[in-house]
Every structure is written in structure tokens, then in C-alpha cells.
PDB file of C-alpha atoms in Angstrom:
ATOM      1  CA  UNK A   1       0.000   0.000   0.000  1.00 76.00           C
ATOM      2  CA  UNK A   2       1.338   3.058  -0.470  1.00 79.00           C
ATOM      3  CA  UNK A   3       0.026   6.926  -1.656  1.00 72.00           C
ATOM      4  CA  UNK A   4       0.647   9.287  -4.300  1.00 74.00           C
ATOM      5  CA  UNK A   5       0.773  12.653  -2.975  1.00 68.00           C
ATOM      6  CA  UNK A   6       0.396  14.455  -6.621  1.00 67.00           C
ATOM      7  CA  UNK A   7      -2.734  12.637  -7.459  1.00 70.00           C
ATOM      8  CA  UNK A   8      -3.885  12.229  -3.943  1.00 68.00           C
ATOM      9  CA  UNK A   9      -4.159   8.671  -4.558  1.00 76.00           C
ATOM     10  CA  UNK A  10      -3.794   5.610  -2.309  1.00 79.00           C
ATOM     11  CA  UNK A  11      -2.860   2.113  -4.378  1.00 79.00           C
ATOM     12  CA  UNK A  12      -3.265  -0.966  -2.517  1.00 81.00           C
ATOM     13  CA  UNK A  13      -2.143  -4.084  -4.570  1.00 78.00           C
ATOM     14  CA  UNK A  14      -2.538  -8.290  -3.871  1.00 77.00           C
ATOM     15  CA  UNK A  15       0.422 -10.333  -3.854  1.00 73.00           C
ATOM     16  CA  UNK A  16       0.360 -13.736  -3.652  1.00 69.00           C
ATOM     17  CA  UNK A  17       2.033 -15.627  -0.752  1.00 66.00           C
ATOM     18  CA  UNK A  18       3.778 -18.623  -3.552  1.00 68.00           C
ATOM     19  CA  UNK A  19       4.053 -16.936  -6.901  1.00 66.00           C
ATOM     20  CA  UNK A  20       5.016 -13.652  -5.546  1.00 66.00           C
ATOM     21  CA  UNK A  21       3.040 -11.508  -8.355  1.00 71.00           C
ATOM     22  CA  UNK A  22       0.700  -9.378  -7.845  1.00 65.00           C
ATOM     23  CA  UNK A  23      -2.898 -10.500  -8.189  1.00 71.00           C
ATOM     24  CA  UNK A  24      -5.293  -7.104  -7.958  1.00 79.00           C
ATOM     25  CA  UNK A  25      -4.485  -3.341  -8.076  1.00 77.00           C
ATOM     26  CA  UNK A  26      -6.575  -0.811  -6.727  1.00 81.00           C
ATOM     27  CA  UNK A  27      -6.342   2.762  -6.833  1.00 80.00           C
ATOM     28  CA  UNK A  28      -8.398   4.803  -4.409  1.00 75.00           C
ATOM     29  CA  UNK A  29      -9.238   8.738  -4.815  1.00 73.00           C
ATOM     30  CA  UNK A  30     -10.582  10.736  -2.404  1.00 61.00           C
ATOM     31  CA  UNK A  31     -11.495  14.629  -1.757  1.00 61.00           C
ATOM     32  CA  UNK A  32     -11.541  14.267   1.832  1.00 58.00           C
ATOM     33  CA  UNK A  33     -10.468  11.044   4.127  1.00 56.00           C
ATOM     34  CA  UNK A  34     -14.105  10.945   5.276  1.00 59.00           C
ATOM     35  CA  UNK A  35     -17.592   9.726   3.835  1.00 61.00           C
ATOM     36  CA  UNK A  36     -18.790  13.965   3.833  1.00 57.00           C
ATOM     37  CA  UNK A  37     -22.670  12.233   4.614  1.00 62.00           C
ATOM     38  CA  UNK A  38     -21.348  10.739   8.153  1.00 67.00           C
ATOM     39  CA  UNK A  39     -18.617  12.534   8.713  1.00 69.00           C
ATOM     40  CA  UNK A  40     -17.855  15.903  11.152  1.00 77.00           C
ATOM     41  CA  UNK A  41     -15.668  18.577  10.545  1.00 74.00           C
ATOM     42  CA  UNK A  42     -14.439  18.732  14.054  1.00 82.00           C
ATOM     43  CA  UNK A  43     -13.592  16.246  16.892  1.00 85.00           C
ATOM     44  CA  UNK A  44     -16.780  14.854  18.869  1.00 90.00           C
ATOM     45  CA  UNK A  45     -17.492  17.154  21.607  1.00 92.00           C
ATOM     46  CA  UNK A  46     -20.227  14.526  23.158  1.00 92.00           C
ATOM     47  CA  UNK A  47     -21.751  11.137  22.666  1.00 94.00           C
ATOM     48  CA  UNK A  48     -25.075   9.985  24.644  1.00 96.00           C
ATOM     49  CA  UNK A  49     -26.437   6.354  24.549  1.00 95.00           C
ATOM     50  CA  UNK A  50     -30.068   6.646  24.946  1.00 96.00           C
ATOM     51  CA  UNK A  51     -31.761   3.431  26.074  1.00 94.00           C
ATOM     52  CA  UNK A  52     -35.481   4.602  25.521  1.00 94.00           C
ATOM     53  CA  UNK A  53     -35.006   5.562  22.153  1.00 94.00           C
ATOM     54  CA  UNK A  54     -32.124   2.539  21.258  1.00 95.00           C
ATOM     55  CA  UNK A  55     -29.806   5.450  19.248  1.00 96.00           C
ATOM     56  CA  UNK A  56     -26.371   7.577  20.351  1.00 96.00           C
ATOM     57  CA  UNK A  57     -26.430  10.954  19.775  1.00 97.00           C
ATOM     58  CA  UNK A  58     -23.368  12.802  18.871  1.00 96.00           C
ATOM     59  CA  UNK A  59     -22.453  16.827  18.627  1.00 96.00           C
ATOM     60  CA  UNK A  60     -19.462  17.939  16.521  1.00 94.00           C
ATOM     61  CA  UNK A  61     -19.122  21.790  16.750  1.00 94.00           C
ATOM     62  CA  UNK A  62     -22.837  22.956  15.624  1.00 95.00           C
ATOM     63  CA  UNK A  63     -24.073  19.984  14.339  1.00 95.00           C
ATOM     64  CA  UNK A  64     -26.209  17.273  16.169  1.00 96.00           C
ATOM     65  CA  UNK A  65     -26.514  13.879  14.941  1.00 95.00           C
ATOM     66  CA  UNK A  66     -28.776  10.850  15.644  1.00 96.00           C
ATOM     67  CA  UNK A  67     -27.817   7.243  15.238  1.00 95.00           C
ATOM     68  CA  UNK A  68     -29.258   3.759  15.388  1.00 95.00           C
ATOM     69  CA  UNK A  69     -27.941   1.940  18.227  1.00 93.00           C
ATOM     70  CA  UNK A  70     -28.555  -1.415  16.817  1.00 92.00           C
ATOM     71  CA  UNK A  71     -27.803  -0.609  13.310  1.00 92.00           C
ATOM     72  CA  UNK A  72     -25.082   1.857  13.498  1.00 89.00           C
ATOM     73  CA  UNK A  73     -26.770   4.066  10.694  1.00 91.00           C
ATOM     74  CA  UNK A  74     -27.155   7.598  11.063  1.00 93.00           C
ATOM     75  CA  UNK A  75     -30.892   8.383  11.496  1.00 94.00           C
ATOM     76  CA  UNK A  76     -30.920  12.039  11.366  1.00 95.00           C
ATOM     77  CA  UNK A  77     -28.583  15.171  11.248  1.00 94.00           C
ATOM     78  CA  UNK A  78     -29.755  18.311  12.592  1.00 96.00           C
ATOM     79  CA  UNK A  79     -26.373  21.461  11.190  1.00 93.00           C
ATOM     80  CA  UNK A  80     -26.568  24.652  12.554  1.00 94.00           C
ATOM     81  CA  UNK A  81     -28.410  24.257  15.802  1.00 96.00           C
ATOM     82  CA  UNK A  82     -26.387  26.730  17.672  1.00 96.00           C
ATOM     83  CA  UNK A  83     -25.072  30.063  17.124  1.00 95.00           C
ATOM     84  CA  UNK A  84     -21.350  28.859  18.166  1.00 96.00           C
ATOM     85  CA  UNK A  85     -19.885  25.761  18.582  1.00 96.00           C
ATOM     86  CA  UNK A  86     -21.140  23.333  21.069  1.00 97.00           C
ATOM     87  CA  UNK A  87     -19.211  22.720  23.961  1.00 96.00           C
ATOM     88  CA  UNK A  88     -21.642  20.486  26.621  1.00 97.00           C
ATOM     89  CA  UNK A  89     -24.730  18.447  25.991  1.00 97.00           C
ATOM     90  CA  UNK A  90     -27.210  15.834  27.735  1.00 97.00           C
ATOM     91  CA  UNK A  91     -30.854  14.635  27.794  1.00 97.00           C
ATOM     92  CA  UNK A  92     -33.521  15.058  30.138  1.00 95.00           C
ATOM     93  CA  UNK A  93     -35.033  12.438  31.737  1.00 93.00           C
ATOM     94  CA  UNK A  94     -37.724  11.228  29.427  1.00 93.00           C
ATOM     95  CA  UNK A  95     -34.993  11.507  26.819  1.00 95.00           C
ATOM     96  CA  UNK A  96     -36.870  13.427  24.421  1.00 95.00           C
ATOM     97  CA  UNK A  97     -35.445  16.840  24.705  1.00 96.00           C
ATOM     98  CA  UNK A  98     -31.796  17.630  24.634  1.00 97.00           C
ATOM     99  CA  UNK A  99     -30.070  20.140  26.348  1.00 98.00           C
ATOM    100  CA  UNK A 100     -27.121  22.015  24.376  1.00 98.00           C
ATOM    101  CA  UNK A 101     -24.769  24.240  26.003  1.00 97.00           C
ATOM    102  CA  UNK A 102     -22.375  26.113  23.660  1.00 97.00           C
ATOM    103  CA  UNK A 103     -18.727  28.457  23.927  1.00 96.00           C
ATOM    104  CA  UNK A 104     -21.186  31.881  24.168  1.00 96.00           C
ATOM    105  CA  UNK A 105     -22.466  30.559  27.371  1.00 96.00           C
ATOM    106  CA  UNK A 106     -26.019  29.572  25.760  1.00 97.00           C
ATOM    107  CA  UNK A 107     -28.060  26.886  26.997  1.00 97.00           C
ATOM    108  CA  UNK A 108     -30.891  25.727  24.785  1.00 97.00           C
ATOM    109  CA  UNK A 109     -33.553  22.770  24.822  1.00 97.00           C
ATOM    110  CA  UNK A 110     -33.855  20.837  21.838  1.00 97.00           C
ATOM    111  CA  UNK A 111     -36.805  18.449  20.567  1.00 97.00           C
ATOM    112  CA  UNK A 112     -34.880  15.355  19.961  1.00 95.00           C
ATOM    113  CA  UNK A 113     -37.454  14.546  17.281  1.00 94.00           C
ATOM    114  CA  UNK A 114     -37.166  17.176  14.988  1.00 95.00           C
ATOM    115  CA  UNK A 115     -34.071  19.214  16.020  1.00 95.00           C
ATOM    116  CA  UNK A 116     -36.277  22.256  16.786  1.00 96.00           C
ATOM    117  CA  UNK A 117     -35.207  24.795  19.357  1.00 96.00           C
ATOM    118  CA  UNK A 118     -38.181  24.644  22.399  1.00 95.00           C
ATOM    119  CA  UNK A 119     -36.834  27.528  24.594  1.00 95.00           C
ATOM    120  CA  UNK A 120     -33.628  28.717  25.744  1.00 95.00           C
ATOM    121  CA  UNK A 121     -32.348  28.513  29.628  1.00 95.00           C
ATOM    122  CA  UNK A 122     -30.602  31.971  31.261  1.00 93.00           C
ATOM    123  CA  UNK A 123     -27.221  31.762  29.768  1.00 95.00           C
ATOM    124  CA  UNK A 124     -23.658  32.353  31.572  1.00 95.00           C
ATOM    125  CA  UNK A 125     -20.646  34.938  30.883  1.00 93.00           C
ATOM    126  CA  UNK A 126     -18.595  31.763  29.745  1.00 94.00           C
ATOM    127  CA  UNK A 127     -18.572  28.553  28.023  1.00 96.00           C
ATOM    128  CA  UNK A 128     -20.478  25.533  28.993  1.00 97.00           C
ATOM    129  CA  UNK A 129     -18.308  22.793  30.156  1.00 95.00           C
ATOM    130  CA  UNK A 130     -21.020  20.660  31.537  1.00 96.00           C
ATOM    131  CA  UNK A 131     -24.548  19.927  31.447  1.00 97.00           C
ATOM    132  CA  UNK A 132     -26.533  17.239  33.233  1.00 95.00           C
ATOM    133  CA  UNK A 133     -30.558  16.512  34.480  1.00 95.00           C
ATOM    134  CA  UNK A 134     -32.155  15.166  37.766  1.00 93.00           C
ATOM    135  CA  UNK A 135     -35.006  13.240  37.141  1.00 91.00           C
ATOM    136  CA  UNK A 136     -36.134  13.287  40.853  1.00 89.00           C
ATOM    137  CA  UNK A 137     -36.635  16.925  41.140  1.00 89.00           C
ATOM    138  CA  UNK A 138     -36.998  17.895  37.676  1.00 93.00           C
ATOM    139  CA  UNK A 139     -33.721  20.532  37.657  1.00 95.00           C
ATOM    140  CA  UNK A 140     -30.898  21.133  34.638  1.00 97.00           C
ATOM    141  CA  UNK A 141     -27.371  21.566  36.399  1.00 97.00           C
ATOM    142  CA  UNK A 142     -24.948  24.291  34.256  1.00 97.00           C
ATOM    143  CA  UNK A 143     -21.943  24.595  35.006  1.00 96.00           C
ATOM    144  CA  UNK A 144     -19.252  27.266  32.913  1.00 95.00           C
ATOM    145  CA  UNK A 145     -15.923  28.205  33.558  1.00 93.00           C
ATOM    146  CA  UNK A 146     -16.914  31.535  34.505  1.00 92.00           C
ATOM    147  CA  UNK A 147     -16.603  29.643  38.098  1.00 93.00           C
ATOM    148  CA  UNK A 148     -20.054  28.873  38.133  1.00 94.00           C
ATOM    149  CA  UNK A 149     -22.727  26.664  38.712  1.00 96.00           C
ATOM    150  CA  UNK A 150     -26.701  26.781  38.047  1.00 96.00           C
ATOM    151  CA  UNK A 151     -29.629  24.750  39.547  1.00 96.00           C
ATOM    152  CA  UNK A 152     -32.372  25.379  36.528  1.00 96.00           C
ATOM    153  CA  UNK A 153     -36.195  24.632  37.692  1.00 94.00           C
ATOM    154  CA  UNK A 154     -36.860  22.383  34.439  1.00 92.00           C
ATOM    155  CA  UNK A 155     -41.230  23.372  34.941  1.00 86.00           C
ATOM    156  CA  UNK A 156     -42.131  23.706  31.357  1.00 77.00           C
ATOM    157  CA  UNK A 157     -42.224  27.114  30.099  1.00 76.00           C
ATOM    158  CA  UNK A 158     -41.208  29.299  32.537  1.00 78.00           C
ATOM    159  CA  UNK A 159     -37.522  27.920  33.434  1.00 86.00           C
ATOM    160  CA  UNK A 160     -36.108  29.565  36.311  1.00 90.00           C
ATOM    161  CA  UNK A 161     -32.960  29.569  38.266  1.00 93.00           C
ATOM    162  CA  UNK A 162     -32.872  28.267  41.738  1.00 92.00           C
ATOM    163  CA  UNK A 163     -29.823  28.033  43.401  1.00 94.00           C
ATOM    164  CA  UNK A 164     -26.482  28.734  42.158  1.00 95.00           C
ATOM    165  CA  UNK A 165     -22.800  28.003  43.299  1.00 95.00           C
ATOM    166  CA  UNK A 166     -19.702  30.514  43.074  1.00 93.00           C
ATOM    167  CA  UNK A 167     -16.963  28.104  44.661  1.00 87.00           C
ATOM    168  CA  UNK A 168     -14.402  28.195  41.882  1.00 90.00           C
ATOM    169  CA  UNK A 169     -11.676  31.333  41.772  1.00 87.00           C
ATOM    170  CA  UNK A 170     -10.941  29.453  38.203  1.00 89.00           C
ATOM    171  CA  UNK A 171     -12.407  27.757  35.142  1.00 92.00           C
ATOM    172  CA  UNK A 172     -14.471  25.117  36.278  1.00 94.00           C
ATOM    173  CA  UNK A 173     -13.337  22.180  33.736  1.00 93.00           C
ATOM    174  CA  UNK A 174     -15.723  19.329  35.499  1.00 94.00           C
ATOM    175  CA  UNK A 175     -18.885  18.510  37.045  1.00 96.00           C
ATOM    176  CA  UNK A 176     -20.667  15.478  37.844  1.00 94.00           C
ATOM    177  CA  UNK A 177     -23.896  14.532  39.825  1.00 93.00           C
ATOM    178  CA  UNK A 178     -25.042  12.037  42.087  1.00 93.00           C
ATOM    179  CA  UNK A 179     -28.805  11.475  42.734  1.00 89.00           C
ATOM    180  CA  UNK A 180     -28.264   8.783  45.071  1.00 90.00           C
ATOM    181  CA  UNK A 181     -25.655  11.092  47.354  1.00 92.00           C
ATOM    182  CA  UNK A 182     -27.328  14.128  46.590  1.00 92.00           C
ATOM    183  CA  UNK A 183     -24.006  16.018  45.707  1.00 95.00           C
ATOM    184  CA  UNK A 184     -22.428  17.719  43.130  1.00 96.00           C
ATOM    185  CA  UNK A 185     -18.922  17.288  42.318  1.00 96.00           C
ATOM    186  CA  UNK A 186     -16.878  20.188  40.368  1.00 96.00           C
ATOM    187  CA  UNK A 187     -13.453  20.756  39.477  1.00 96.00           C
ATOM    188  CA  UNK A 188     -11.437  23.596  38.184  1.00 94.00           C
ATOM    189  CA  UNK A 189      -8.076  24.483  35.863  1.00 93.00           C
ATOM    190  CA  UNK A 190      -6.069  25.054  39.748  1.00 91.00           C
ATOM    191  CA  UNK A 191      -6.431  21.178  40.269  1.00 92.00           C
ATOM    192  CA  UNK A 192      -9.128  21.963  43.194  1.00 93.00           C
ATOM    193  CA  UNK A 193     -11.981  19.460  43.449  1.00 95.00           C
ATOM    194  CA  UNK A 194     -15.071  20.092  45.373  1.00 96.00           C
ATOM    195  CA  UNK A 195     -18.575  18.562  46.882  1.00 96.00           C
ATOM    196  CA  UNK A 196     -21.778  20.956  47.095  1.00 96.00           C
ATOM    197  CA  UNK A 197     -25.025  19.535  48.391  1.00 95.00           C
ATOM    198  CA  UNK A 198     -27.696  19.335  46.120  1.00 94.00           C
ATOM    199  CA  UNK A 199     -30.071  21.325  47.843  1.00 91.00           C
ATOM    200  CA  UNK A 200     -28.776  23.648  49.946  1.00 91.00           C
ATOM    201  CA  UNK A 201     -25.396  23.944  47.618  1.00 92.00           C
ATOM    202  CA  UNK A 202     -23.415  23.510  51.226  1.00 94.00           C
ATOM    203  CA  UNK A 203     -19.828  22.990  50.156  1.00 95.00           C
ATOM    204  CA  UNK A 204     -19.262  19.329  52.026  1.00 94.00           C
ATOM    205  CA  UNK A 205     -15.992  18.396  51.035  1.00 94.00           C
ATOM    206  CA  UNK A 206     -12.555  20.710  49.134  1.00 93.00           C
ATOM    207  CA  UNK A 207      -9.909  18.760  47.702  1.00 93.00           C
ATOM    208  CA  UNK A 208      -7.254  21.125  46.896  1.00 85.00           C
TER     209      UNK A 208
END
């Protein structure tokens, strides 16, 4: 195998293991080293098994696509969605809307269905490194790396904020949620790592 850089071709040839001559040639051109229908143009950003609806859902800097778990074919692609490129994503609970957080500090909720835009969430002064959802008491958790974290009341149309965290005198890089502990776990660019409770955002626990 080898390529030709002035045609941009590759040629793969067949040689056999007792007469030593070559039994097929092929010579392979390409614009691009990616099928352009499946393909991204930039490195996955996210990828969400959903068990409900048996498909993985991927985001590549504004583009959302769909996929068939069982299959592997892509269902549906969904470009543009966002303004600027996406930097956090995750479903809600039913796992029929999906929640898109992007480098302007935009959150919006997406029908998974049609790749509409349902309503947007009050955005933060920095990029979105992480988005999750509590089924239990119906909230969105935000967190950028403005240093901050936000406790969204997911109640239909009128999304509000209740409670927010400023514990992070840096980027906040991480964040991860436990329904069973009730506690939120966040980490920032100084190395620091830190538990909040869920519902009075207590700080329980610094790991510096």
C-alpha cells in the first residue's frame, strides 16, 4: 500500500504468498479522508447512549446527529443548531429533549425529534463545560468556567434559576452529579476538586 501525494491517490495491490506476483491493483481517490454524509468537521465534543429511544447521539461543533444503536446508521442530522460551537450536551429524563450548552455561554432545549429549538435557559458569561438533568426533582445543572454553577427549575415554560454556586476562583473544567448522594462534584483548571449539596449547595468536602 502506499500513496501518491500528486494525485492524492492511495494504491493498494494483492500479492500472492507462492508466486510472488501481484494479483489485484486498486487505486483509491478521495477529496476528503471521510464519507462527507457521516462525517464531522471537528472532533466529537459529546456522545449519549439513549436506552429509551435505542440510538447515540453525537455533537461535533454545531451539528447534532442521531444514530441507530442497533444498526449503526445515522438516522438524522440536525447542522446549525447553535449560534457557536457546542461545547456540553445531555438529555432530560424522558430523553426526548436535549439540552445544548455552547462556547457563548447559551443553553438551549432541543426536541430530539425534529431538532427544533423549544426555549432557551438563562445563559452564563462563559462557556459551557457541563450539562446534566435530575429526574427526581426535575432541575438542569450548568456549570461554565466563569466559576459557576446553576440549579435550573426544568417546569415547562417558565424555566427559572434556583440556586447557584460561586466556589471556583478558576475555570471550572468538570462537574458530575449524584442522585443517590445528593451532591455535586466540580473541578477547576487550579487542580481543586469540590462537593456541594444538592439542595442547599453547602460545600461538604474541598480537595485542593
Amino acid at each position: 500500500i502506499t500513496y501518491v501525494s500528486r494525485l492524492d491517490r492511495i494504491l493498494v495491490a494483492g500479492i500472492g504468498s507462492r508466486e510472488r506476483k501481484v494479483h489485484k491493483m486498486y487505486a483509491l481517490d478521495y477529496e476528503r479522508p471521510a464519507a462527507p454524509e457521516v462525517a464531522d468537521e471537528g472532533p466529537l465534543v459529546r456522545a449519549i447512549y439513549s436506552p429509551i429511544n435505542s440510538t447515540v447521539t453525537t455533537a461535533s461543533v454545531r451539528t447534532v446527529r442521531v444514530w441507530d444503536a442497533t444498526s449503526g446508521l445515522l438516522r438524522k442530522t440536525y447542522g446549525n443548531v447553535t449560534d457557536a460551537t457546542i461545547t456540553a450536551m445531555c438529555l432530560d429524563g424522558r430523553e426526548r429533549r436535549l439540552i445544548i450548552g455552547d462556547e457563548a455561554g447559551v443553553i438551549g432545549i432541543y426536541n430530539i425529534l425534529n431538532g427544533t429549538l423549544i426555549q432557551k435557559l438563562e445563559s452564563h458569561s462563559a462557556d459551557i463545560c457541563a450539562l446534566g438533568y435530575c429526574s427526581s426533582s426535575k432541575c438542569i445543572l450548568s456549570a461554565s468556567w466563569a466559576g459557576r454553577v446553576s440549579i435550573h427549575l426544568d417546569s415547562g415554560d417558565k424555566m427559572r434559576i434556583l440556586r447557584q454556586i460561586d466556589g471556583h476562583a478558576t475555570d471550572i473544567t468538570c462537574m458530575v452529579y449524584s442522585i443517590d448522594l445528593g451532591l455535586i462534584g466540580t473541578a477547576c483548571t487550579s487542580g481543586a476538586l469540590r462537593m456541594w449539596e444538592f439542595q442547599d449547595v453547602k460545600l461538604t468536602a474541598s480537595f485542593e
